[in-house]
XYZ file of C-alpha atoms in Angstrom:
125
model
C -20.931 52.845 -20.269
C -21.954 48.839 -20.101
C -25.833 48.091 -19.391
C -26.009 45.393 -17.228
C -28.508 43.128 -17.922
C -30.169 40.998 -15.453
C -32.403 38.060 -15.927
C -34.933 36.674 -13.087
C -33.614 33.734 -11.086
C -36.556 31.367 -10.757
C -36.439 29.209 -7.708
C -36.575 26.092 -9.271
C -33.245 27.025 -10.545
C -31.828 27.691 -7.171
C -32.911 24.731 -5.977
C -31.451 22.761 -8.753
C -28.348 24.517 -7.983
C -28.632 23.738 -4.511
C -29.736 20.072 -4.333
C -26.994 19.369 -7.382
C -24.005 20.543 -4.422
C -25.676 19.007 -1.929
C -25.819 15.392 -3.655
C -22.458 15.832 -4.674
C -20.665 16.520 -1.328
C -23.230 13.483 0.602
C -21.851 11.305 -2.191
C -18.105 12.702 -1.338
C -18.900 11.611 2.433
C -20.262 8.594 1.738
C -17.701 7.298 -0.296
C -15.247 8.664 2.502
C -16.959 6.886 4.829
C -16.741 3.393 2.701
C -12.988 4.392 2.508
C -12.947 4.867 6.101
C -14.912 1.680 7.235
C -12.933 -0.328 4.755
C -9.687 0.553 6.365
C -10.769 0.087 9.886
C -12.657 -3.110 8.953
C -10.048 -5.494 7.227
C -6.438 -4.717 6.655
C -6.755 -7.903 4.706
C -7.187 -6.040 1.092
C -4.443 -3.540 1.922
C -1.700 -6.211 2.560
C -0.806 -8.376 -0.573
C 0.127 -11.494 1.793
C -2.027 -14.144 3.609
C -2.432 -12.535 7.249
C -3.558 -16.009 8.510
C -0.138 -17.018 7.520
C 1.692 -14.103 8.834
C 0.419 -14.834 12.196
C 1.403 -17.988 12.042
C 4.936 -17.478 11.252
C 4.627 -14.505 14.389
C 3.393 -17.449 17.221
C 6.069 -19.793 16.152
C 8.221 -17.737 17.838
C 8.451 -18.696 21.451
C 8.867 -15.222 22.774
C 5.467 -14.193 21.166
C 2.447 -15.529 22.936
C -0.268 -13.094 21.603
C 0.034 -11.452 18.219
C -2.755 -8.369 17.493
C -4.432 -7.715 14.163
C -2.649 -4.502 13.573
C 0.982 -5.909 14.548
C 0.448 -8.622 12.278
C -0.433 -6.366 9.965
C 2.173 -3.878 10.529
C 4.428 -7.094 10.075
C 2.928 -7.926 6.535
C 2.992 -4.497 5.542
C 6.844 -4.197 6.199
C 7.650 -7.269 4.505
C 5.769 -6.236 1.921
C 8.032 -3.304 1.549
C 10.956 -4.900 2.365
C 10.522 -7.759 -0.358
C 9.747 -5.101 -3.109
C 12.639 -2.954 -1.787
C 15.420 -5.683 -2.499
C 13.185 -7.066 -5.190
C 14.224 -3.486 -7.293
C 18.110 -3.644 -6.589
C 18.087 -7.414 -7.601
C 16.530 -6.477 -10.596
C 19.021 -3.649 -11.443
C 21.667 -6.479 -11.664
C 18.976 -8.966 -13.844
C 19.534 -5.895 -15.990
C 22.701 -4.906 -16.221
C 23.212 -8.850 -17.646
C 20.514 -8.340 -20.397
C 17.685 -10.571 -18.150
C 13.789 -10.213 -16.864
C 14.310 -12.915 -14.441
C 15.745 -12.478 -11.041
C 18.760 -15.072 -9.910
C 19.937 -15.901 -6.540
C 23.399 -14.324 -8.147
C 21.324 -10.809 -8.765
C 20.003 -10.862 -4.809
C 23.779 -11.767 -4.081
C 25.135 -8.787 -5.299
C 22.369 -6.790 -3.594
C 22.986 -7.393 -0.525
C 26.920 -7.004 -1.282
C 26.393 -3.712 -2.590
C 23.685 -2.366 -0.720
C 24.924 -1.554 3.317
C 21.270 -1.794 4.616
C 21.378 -5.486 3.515
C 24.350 -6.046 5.528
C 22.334 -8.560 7.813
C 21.449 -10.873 5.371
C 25.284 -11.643 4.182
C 25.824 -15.448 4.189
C 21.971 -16.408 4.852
C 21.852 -17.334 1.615
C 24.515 -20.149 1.648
């Protein structure tokens, strides 16, 4: 049969214990809150291109009067996306000629081959 030993807890230790959880998930929160305040604050650091701009380009058209912070930055954000997303399939055909650098030729064929690019045949030219 097993003894089972058991030493005093103190309550300094307890406390140690205690305060040592207790720091740790307040410092969770309040970097969760930065993260939250951050994101609600700006979208400018979570979009790669110049909102001002963006907004810009948005009012020049003459059915858009009035352009909000969040669709501009919905906007940004999709172009974002969108740029990256044909940016990759260009770069598949850089490749498959033995180059780094993207050439009007490489986004050519992208848009041939892929149908979601189907829209941008002959804007180009």
């Amino acid at each position: 049969m097993a003894a089972i030993v058991s030493s005093p807890v103190t309550h300094t230790e307890l406390e140690a214990d205690r305060c040592g959880s207790e720091e740790e998930s307040r410092g969770a929160a309040e970097a969760e809150e930065v993260g939250q305040q951050q994101a609600a604050g700006t979208h400018g650091r979570l979009s790669k291109l110049p909102l001002a701009r963006i907004k810009a380009l948005m009012k020049s058209d003459p059915d858009v009067s009035l352009a909000s912070q969040e669709s501009v930055f919905i906007i940004a954000k999709a172009t974002e996306l969108f740029v990256e997303m044909i940016a990759k399939d260009a770069l598949v055909y850089a490749q498959q000629g033995k180059r780094k650098t993207l050439q009007r030729k490489d986004l050519d064929n992208a848009i041939e081959a892929v149908d979601e690019f189907a829209f941008l045949e002959g804007t180009l030219d």
